[in-house]
Amino acid sequence: MPSKGKAATKPKATETPATTTSNPTTTNTTSQTASQPSEPTTVLERSQQRFEKTRPFEAARRQQGLSRLSKEDQKGWICDQLLHLTNRLPAASRSCLLGPKASKEIWWTVNGTNSIVRGLKHKPEPYTTWGTDRNGHDVGSYTIERFDERFRQRIALTALQVSSRVFRENVEREKRGFVDARSGREIIVTEREIDEEKVRRSKMAALKKDLYGAITGKLAESVEWEDVVPIPHEEPEGALAAITYPAEYAEAMSYLRAVMTTKEYSPRCLRLTEHIIAMNPAHYTVWLYRAANIFALGISIPDEIEWLNEVALANLKNYQIWHHRHLLVEHYYPTISSDPDALAQFAKQERDFLIAILSEDTKNYHVWSYRSWLVGKLGMWEDEEELKSIEKMIDEDVRNNSAWSHRFVLVFSNPKYATPGKAATEKDEKVPQELVDREVKYAQNKVYLAPQNQSPWNYMRGVLVKGGQPLASVQGFVEEFVNKLGEGEEEEEVKSTHALDLLAEIYAEKKENEKADLCLRRLAEKWDKIRGGYWEWRRKCLTQSEREKAPGEQVEKAEEGIAAA
Amino acid sequence: MTQSFTSLPQELQLATSAHVKYIQSLDSRKDEYDYWLTEHLRLNGLYWGLTALHLLGHPEALPRAETIDFVLSCQHENGGFGAAPGHDAHMLSTVSAVQILAMVDAFDDLETRGRGKAQVGKYIASLQNRQTGTFAGDEWGEEDTRFLYGAFNALSLLGLLHLVDVDKAVDHIAACANFDGGYGVSPGAESHSGQIFTCVAALTIAGRKELIDVDRLGRWLSERQIAGGGLNGRPEKKEDVCYSWWVLSSLEMIGKTHWIDKEKLTSFILSSQDTDKGGISDRPGDMVDVWHTCFGIAGLSLLDYPGLEPVDEVYCMPKSTIKRVLGR
């Protein structure tokens, strides 16, 4: 390549306007280069000026258009283009572009016009080399000072990244038991180095945020999770219900996926599940994984239950918490089953908590189902405290149907006197009469407190069925709530529709159909109109009571017949 | 028995188009906090929304192709479906998936683009505890009669009920019967309207309704109606629109819907609507959600409210779908 082409060098930033005279200003040219540039205010301007200085013909063309340039300048431009074109070609092919004669001519022209061989590469508009900053602003619009500041920040970040890389490599070496070549000792990562790295990481995170707006998650930043590659959530293309997660949750889930894939069970995983549960306690997978960790690490179950208690109190409507507790108890039970004291102690702890949480939400279905299961699991039927606790709850709110339901379980599934496997709805001969009497009395006492409350009435019926006792055995009691039935609107007194209902059943049981019908009619007409359809059906059943009331199907058929009529 | 609705106040009408718009809008609220918190219900939510739309007579309001794509994207290799893409498979979302595909008539897509019916059936069957007969929700092992019902529901729609031990499952349901005539979540647990629905519907699918003490259960169910006309889930609890479904469909299955006051219930459901922005809430004045919208509309359909598609009381899906899939 001709050496004469090295006439000019790339102008520097500190270039003064005087150096522009090195531009081709041969006497023949009438071209006007870009007007004397003022001091650039932004880095973009600076780059543009640099470009124009080394590519004056191109600058001129951009300003005026090729057709308006002088012939000399046009020629200069063409040579300029060709020069840059050939510069980009590999050396070997350069001579192939044009024949030797044409090449010579180009170089002769180039010499004549004093073109700058090494001009800056042509870049298309818009000239956005640096991209945008964290606020979305074009970095090209920065002032020189600000740009330099940014540059310094980037250098600082790079330096930190280099040091961090050294640290990470040392961690890896330590893990693999490498030996330092010079000292001959095993590589250890000291506490101090870890602390330094932590500081470094937070500086890196701050710089990244400042420069690029990139938020480094706490987990990604932490030294503890160094070796885990998180698995981000994959959304299929154009998903119907694609989701935007809060960054912290998304990050935590991506780490969870990673450790679940490798089936890691460790303290940090346990902490991770706690972290996620705090954000979204309804996510069932994370509970499953937590349980696996608890068991694998041999964490003390009572300790875990203590933690769970807090979570339960904060999330009263959550299902998963109670199933988790169920799993914990199943796991723990074999270790205490042969120790009556330990069992009693555990039962007491559980009950204390159940009482506490039920005081927040007295009818919580999950808690009550857990409680009735626990009675069976820990064999708490004879536990006086359990019965007392239920009685207390009924004292506090006689309308708490859950408490009544639990009492039935407690009393009538006691293996001491209940036939195992007997359905709740079946009579059980084994149940002692005193017990039946006691429970009937208990229900009746509670009825007095609120005669229209349904629970003790249902309870009493259930007890009578269990004990195989006829409903008529409580007729006296029931009649206390119904007075002067059918003797006129003014006279009639019904303190409980459930009493009236039961009375109708009692009369039917005794085949006193007229009396039964009166009760049912009054219920439909006045005392419980909303269930009119039901009372009417009962009345019709009476008229067929000569034939034995058949279960299920036959009664339905009879009813259909009635409905059609 | 048809109801005369001339007694209803004029302003209590079903705001059909508002409800349709509400359901359509649900998918667009992706940056709301609640949206990602309820991600574990996403597929279920789609089932509730779609059912409501079908019953309202607007099945086309959600795009069919995208719906199928989304459902299939939730499927795992084992055949089960998660609540959302990337979520682990679970019984409840699997059931919702099958129900959705049935409604949009996409079982073929399940065969060609999904893992196929057989694999889904296999997944569901794997969740049965062969000793007790009951079903777990997932490998975690939580047991609940909801999962048992779900299994029967989905398997019967797929024609694969024979894959599980129906008799053992039925025995388990019988063990959940309580002294007051109701059924609980597990043996000994308190009677609860929702659990009653699952038990009664499961027994219906299994053809074992004779095990139900119809009179006692019917009576317990009829007692759910309180003075305001709404139904509650257990004695002495507040009325809630979703029980309009659980209680009413149970009554329908045992043939005793006339044991409640239908007009009052209808008024209650209609008063719980948001007639402006659409959707139905648990009771008048509260915030709406798609769950209550679905079950409120299903309840109205059972009550023969005019202009609604008939709903199948066992499957909580349009009767037309059940006819197409099961031929009855």
Short mmCIF file of N, CA and C in Angstrom, two decimals, chain A residues 34-124:
data_model
loop_
_atom_site.label_atom_id
_atom_site.label_comp_id
_atom_site.label_asym_id
_atom_site.label_seq_id
_atom_site.Cartn_x
_atom_site.Cartn_y
_atom_site.Cartn_z
N ALA A 34 -17.58 21.40 6.84
CA ALA A 34 -18.49 21.81 7.92
C ALA A 34 -17.95 23.08 8.54
N SER A 35 -18.83 23.99 8.79
CA SER A 35 -18.42 25.27 9.38
C SER A 35 -17.66 25.02 10.65
N GLN A 36 -16.75 25.92 10.96
CA GLN A 36 -15.92 25.76 12.14
C GLN A 36 -16.74 25.28 13.32
N PRO A 37 -16.43 24.11 13.79
CA PRO A 37 -17.25 23.58 14.90
C PRO A 37 -16.95 24.32 16.20
N SER A 38 -18.03 24.52 16.94
CA SER A 38 -17.82 25.08 18.28
C SER A 38 -17.43 23.93 19.19
N GLU A 39 -17.04 24.26 20.41
CA GLU A 39 -16.69 23.26 21.40
C GLU A 39 -17.88 22.30 21.58
N PRO A 40 -17.69 21.01 21.48
CA PRO A 40 -18.84 20.09 21.61
C PRO A 40 -19.40 20.09 23.05
N THR A 41 -20.72 20.11 23.16
CA THR A 41 -21.34 20.09 24.49
C THR A 41 -21.68 18.67 24.94
N THR A 42 -21.96 17.82 23.99
CA THR A 42 -22.26 16.45 24.37
C THR A 42 -21.26 15.51 23.72
N VAL A 43 -21.18 14.31 24.22
CA VAL A 43 -20.24 13.33 23.65
C VAL A 43 -20.66 12.96 22.22
N LEU A 44 -21.94 13.02 21.99
CA LEU A 44 -22.40 12.74 20.64
C LEU A 44 -21.86 13.77 19.67
N GLU A 45 -21.97 15.01 20.09
CA GLU A 45 -21.46 16.09 19.24
C GLU A 45 -19.97 15.91 19.01
N ARG A 46 -19.28 15.56 20.05
CA ARG A 46 -17.83 15.37 19.95
C ARG A 46 -17.51 14.29 18.94
N SER A 47 -18.21 13.19 19.03
CA SER A 47 -17.96 12.10 18.08
C SER A 47 -18.28 12.52 16.65
N GLN A 48 -19.36 13.26 16.54
CA GLN A 48 -19.72 13.72 15.19
C GLN A 48 -18.64 14.62 14.62
N GLN A 49 -18.15 15.51 15.47
CA GLN A 49 -17.11 16.42 15.00
C GLN A 49 -15.85 15.65 14.60
N ARG A 50 -15.53 14.67 15.40
CA ARG A 50 -14.35 13.86 15.06
C ARG A 50 -14.53 13.20 13.70
N PHE A 51 -15.73 12.71 13.53
CA PHE A 51 -16.01 12.04 12.26
C PHE A 51 -15.81 13.00 11.09
N GLU A 52 -16.39 14.16 11.26
CA GLU A 52 -16.33 15.13 10.17
C GLU A 52 -14.91 15.58 9.90
N LYS A 53 -14.13 15.62 10.94
CA LYS A 53 -12.74 16.04 10.73
C LYS A 53 -11.95 15.03 9.92
N THR A 54 -12.22 13.80 10.13
CA THR A 54 -11.43 12.80 9.38
C THR A 54 -12.11 12.39 8.09
N ARG A 55 -13.34 12.76 7.95
CA ARG A 55 -14.03 12.41 6.71
C ARG A 55 -14.67 13.68 6.15
N PRO A 56 -13.84 14.62 5.81
CA PRO A 56 -14.39 15.92 5.40
C PRO A 56 -15.27 15.84 4.16
N PHE A 57 -14.89 14.96 3.24
CA PHE A 57 -15.70 14.87 2.02
C PHE A 57 -17.08 14.33 2.31
N GLU A 58 -17.12 13.33 3.17
CA GLU A 58 -18.40 12.75 3.55
C GLU A 58 -19.23 13.77 4.31
N ALA A 59 -18.57 14.52 5.18
CA ALA A 59 -19.27 15.56 5.93
C ALA A 59 -19.87 16.58 4.98
N ALA A 60 -19.07 16.94 3.99
CA ALA A 60 -19.54 17.93 3.02
C ALA A 60 -20.72 17.37 2.24
N ARG A 61 -20.60 16.11 1.85
CA ARG A 61 -21.68 15.51 1.09
C ARG A 61 -22.97 15.51 1.90
N ARG A 62 -22.85 15.20 3.16
CA ARG A 62 -24.04 15.17 4.01
C ARG A 62 -24.66 16.53 4.12
N GLN A 63 -23.81 17.53 4.15
CA GLN A 63 -24.34 18.88 4.31
C GLN A 63 -24.99 19.39 3.03
N GLN A 64 -24.32 19.13 1.90
CA GLN A 64 -24.76 19.81 0.68
C GLN A 64 -25.35 18.88 -0.36
N GLY A 65 -25.06 17.62 -0.25
CA GLY A 65 -25.49 16.71 -1.30
C GLY A 65 -24.40 16.58 -2.35
N LEU A 66 -24.26 15.39 -2.89
CA LEU A 66 -23.15 15.08 -3.79
C LEU A 66 -23.15 15.99 -5.02
N SER A 67 -24.31 16.27 -5.57
CA SER A 67 -24.38 17.04 -6.83
C SER A 67 -23.90 18.48 -6.68
N ARG A 68 -23.91 18.98 -5.43
CA ARG A 68 -23.50 20.38 -5.26
C ARG A 68 -22.02 20.55 -4.97
N LEU A 69 -21.37 19.44 -4.77
CA LEU A 69 -19.93 19.55 -4.51
C LEU A 69 -19.20 19.89 -5.82
N SER A 70 -18.03 20.48 -5.67
CA SER A 70 -17.20 20.77 -6.86
C SER A 70 -16.71 19.45 -7.42
N LYS A 71 -16.30 19.48 -8.66
CA LYS A 71 -15.81 18.26 -9.30
C LYS A 71 -14.66 17.67 -8.51
N GLU A 72 -13.81 18.52 -8.04
CA GLU A 72 -12.67 18.06 -7.25
C GLU A 72 -13.13 17.31 -6.03
N ASP A 73 -14.09 17.92 -5.37
CA ASP A 73 -14.58 17.33 -4.14
C ASP A 73 -15.34 16.03 -4.39
N GLN A 74 -16.02 16.03 -5.51
CA GLN A 74 -16.72 14.79 -5.85
C GLN A 74 -15.73 13.66 -6.04
N LYS A 75 -14.68 14.01 -6.79
CA LYS A 75 -13.65 13.00 -7.02
C LYS A 75 -13.05 12.56 -5.68
N GLY A 76 -12.81 13.54 -4.88
CA GLY A 76 -12.25 13.25 -3.56
C GLY A 76 -13.15 12.32 -2.78
N TRP A 77 -14.44 12.59 -2.87
CA TRP A 77 -15.40 11.76 -2.14
C TRP A 77 -15.38 10.32 -2.62
N ILE A 78 -15.35 10.19 -3.95
CA ILE A 78 -15.35 8.84 -4.51
C ILE A 78 -14.12 8.07 -4.05
N CYS A 79 -12.98 8.75 -4.11
CA CYS A 79 -11.76 8.10 -3.66
C CYS A 79 -11.83 7.72 -2.20
N ASP A 80 -12.42 8.65 -1.44
CA ASP A 80 -12.61 8.41 -0.01
C ASP A 80 -13.40 7.14 0.22
N GLN A 81 -14.48 7.01 -0.51
CA GLN A 81 -15.32 5.83 -0.36
C GLN A 81 -14.56 4.57 -0.71
N LEU A 82 -13.87 4.66 -1.82
CA LEU A 82 -13.13 3.48 -2.26
C LEU A 82 -12.04 3.11 -1.25
N LEU A 83 -11.39 4.15 -0.75
CA LEU A 83 -10.35 3.91 0.25
C LEU A 83 -10.89 3.12 1.43
N HIS A 84 -12.00 3.59 1.91
CA HIS A 84 -12.57 2.95 3.10
C HIS A 84 -13.10 1.57 2.79
N LEU A 85 -13.56 1.45 1.60
CA LEU A 85 -14.03 0.14 1.19
C LEU A 85 -12.87 -0.83 1.17
N THR A 86 -11.80 -0.44 0.54
CA THR A 86 -10.66 -1.34 0.46
C THR A 86 -10.04 -1.59 1.82
N ASN A 87 -10.10 -0.57 2.68
CA ASN A 87 -9.56 -0.76 4.02
C ASN A 87 -10.24 -1.87 4.77
N ARG A 88 -11.49 -2.05 4.43
CA ARG A 88 -12.23 -3.08 5.17
C ARG A 88 -11.98 -4.46 4.61
N LEU A 89 -11.47 -4.50 3.43
CA LEU A 89 -11.22 -5.82 2.86
C LEU A 89 -9.94 -6.40 3.42
N PRO A 90 -9.91 -7.73 3.49
CA PRO A 90 -8.64 -8.34 3.90
C PRO A 90 -7.56 -8.00 2.87
N ALA A 91 -6.34 -7.90 3.37
CA ALA A 91 -5.23 -7.41 2.54
C ALA A 91 -5.13 -8.14 1.22
N ALA A 92 -5.31 -9.42 1.28
CA ALA A 92 -5.10 -10.22 0.07
C ALA A 92 -6.05 -9.85 -1.06
N SER A 93 -7.32 -9.49 -0.67
CA SER A 93 -8.28 -9.23 -1.75
C SER A 93 -8.28 -7.78 -2.22
N ARG A 94 -7.48 -6.96 -1.55
CA ARG A 94 -7.57 -5.55 -1.90
C ARG A 94 -7.18 -5.29 -3.34
N SER A 95 -6.18 -5.99 -3.77
CA SER A 95 -5.71 -5.71 -5.13
C SER A 95 -6.71 -6.20 -6.17
N CYS A 96 -7.62 -7.08 -5.76
CA CYS A 96 -8.58 -7.63 -6.73
C CYS A 96 -9.72 -6.67 -7.04
N LEU A 97 -9.94 -5.72 -6.14
CA LEU A 97 -11.10 -4.85 -6.30
C LEU A 97 -10.99 -4.05 -7.61
N LEU A 98 -9.86 -3.47 -7.79
CA LEU A 98 -9.67 -2.69 -9.01
C LEU A 98 -8.34 -3.12 -9.65
N GLY A 99 -8.27 -2.98 -10.89
CA GLY A 99 -7.03 -3.34 -11.57
C GLY A 99 -5.89 -2.41 -11.16
N PRO A 100 -4.67 -2.73 -11.48
CA PRO A 100 -3.51 -1.90 -11.06
C PRO A 100 -3.61 -0.47 -11.58
N LYS A 101 -4.14 -0.28 -12.77
CA LYS A 101 -4.22 1.06 -13.34
C LYS A 101 -5.18 1.93 -12.55
N ALA A 102 -6.36 1.34 -12.25
CA ALA A 102 -7.36 2.10 -11.50
C ALA A 102 -6.86 2.41 -10.10
N SER A 103 -6.20 1.41 -9.51
CA SER A 103 -5.65 1.64 -8.17
C SER A 103 -4.69 2.81 -8.17
N LYS A 104 -3.79 2.83 -9.17
CA LYS A 104 -2.80 3.91 -9.26
C LYS A 104 -3.49 5.26 -9.33
N GLU A 105 -4.52 5.29 -10.13
CA GLU A 105 -5.21 6.56 -10.31
C GLU A 105 -5.83 7.04 -9.02
N ILE A 106 -6.39 6.09 -8.29
CA ILE A 106 -7.02 6.43 -7.00
C ILE A 106 -5.97 7.00 -6.07
N TRP A 107 -4.86 6.34 -5.99
CA TRP A 107 -3.83 6.81 -5.08
C TRP A 107 -3.28 8.14 -5.49
N TRP A 108 -3.20 8.35 -6.77
CA TRP A 108 -2.72 9.66 -7.25
C TRP A 108 -3.69 10.76 -6.82
N THR A 109 -4.99 10.46 -6.96
CA THR A 109 -5.99 11.44 -6.55
C THR A 109 -5.94 11.66 -5.05
N VAL A 110 -5.84 10.54 -4.36
CA VAL A 110 -5.79 10.63 -2.90
C VAL A 110 -4.64 11.53 -2.46
N ASN A 111 -3.47 11.30 -3.07
CA ASN A 111 -2.32 12.14 -2.71
C ASN A 111 -2.63 13.60 -2.97
N GLY A 112 -3.26 13.81 -4.11
CA GLY A 112 -3.53 15.19 -4.50
C GLY A 112 -4.50 15.88 -3.54
N THR A 113 -5.44 15.14 -3.10
CA THR A 113 -6.44 15.80 -2.27
C THR A 113 -6.10 15.75 -0.79
N ASN A 114 -5.02 15.06 -0.51
CA ASN A 114 -4.64 14.99 0.91
C ASN A 114 -5.72 14.38 1.80
N SER A 115 -6.33 13.38 1.24
CA SER A 115 -7.36 12.70 2.06
C SER A 115 -6.74 12.06 3.28
N ILE A 116 -7.50 11.91 4.18
CA ILE A 116 -7.06 11.23 5.40
C ILE A 116 -7.41 9.76 5.23
N VAL A 117 -6.36 8.97 5.20
CA VAL A 117 -6.61 7.55 4.93
C VAL A 117 -7.34 6.87 6.07
N ARG A 118 -6.86 7.19 7.23
CA ARG A 118 -7.49 6.52 8.36
C ARG A 118 -8.56 7.41 8.98
N GLY A 119 -9.64 7.54 8.26
CA GLY A 119 -10.73 8.30 8.85
C GLY A 119 -11.59 7.38 9.70
N LEU A 120 -12.40 8.02 10.46
CA LEU A 120 -13.31 7.23 11.30
C LEU A 120 -14.32 6.50 10.43
N LYS A 121 -14.68 5.37 10.89
CA LYS A 121 -15.64 4.56 10.12
C LYS A 121 -16.97 5.28 10.03
N HIS A 122 -17.53 5.12 8.88
CA HIS A 122 -18.83 5.73 8.62
C HIS A 122 -19.89 5.01 9.44
N LYS A 123 -20.64 5.78 10.17
CA LYS A 123 -21.73 5.16 10.92
C LYS A 123 -23.05 5.80 10.50
N PRO A 124 -24.05 4.98 10.36
CA PRO A 124 -25.33 5.56 9.94
C PRO A 124 -25.98 6.35 11.07
#
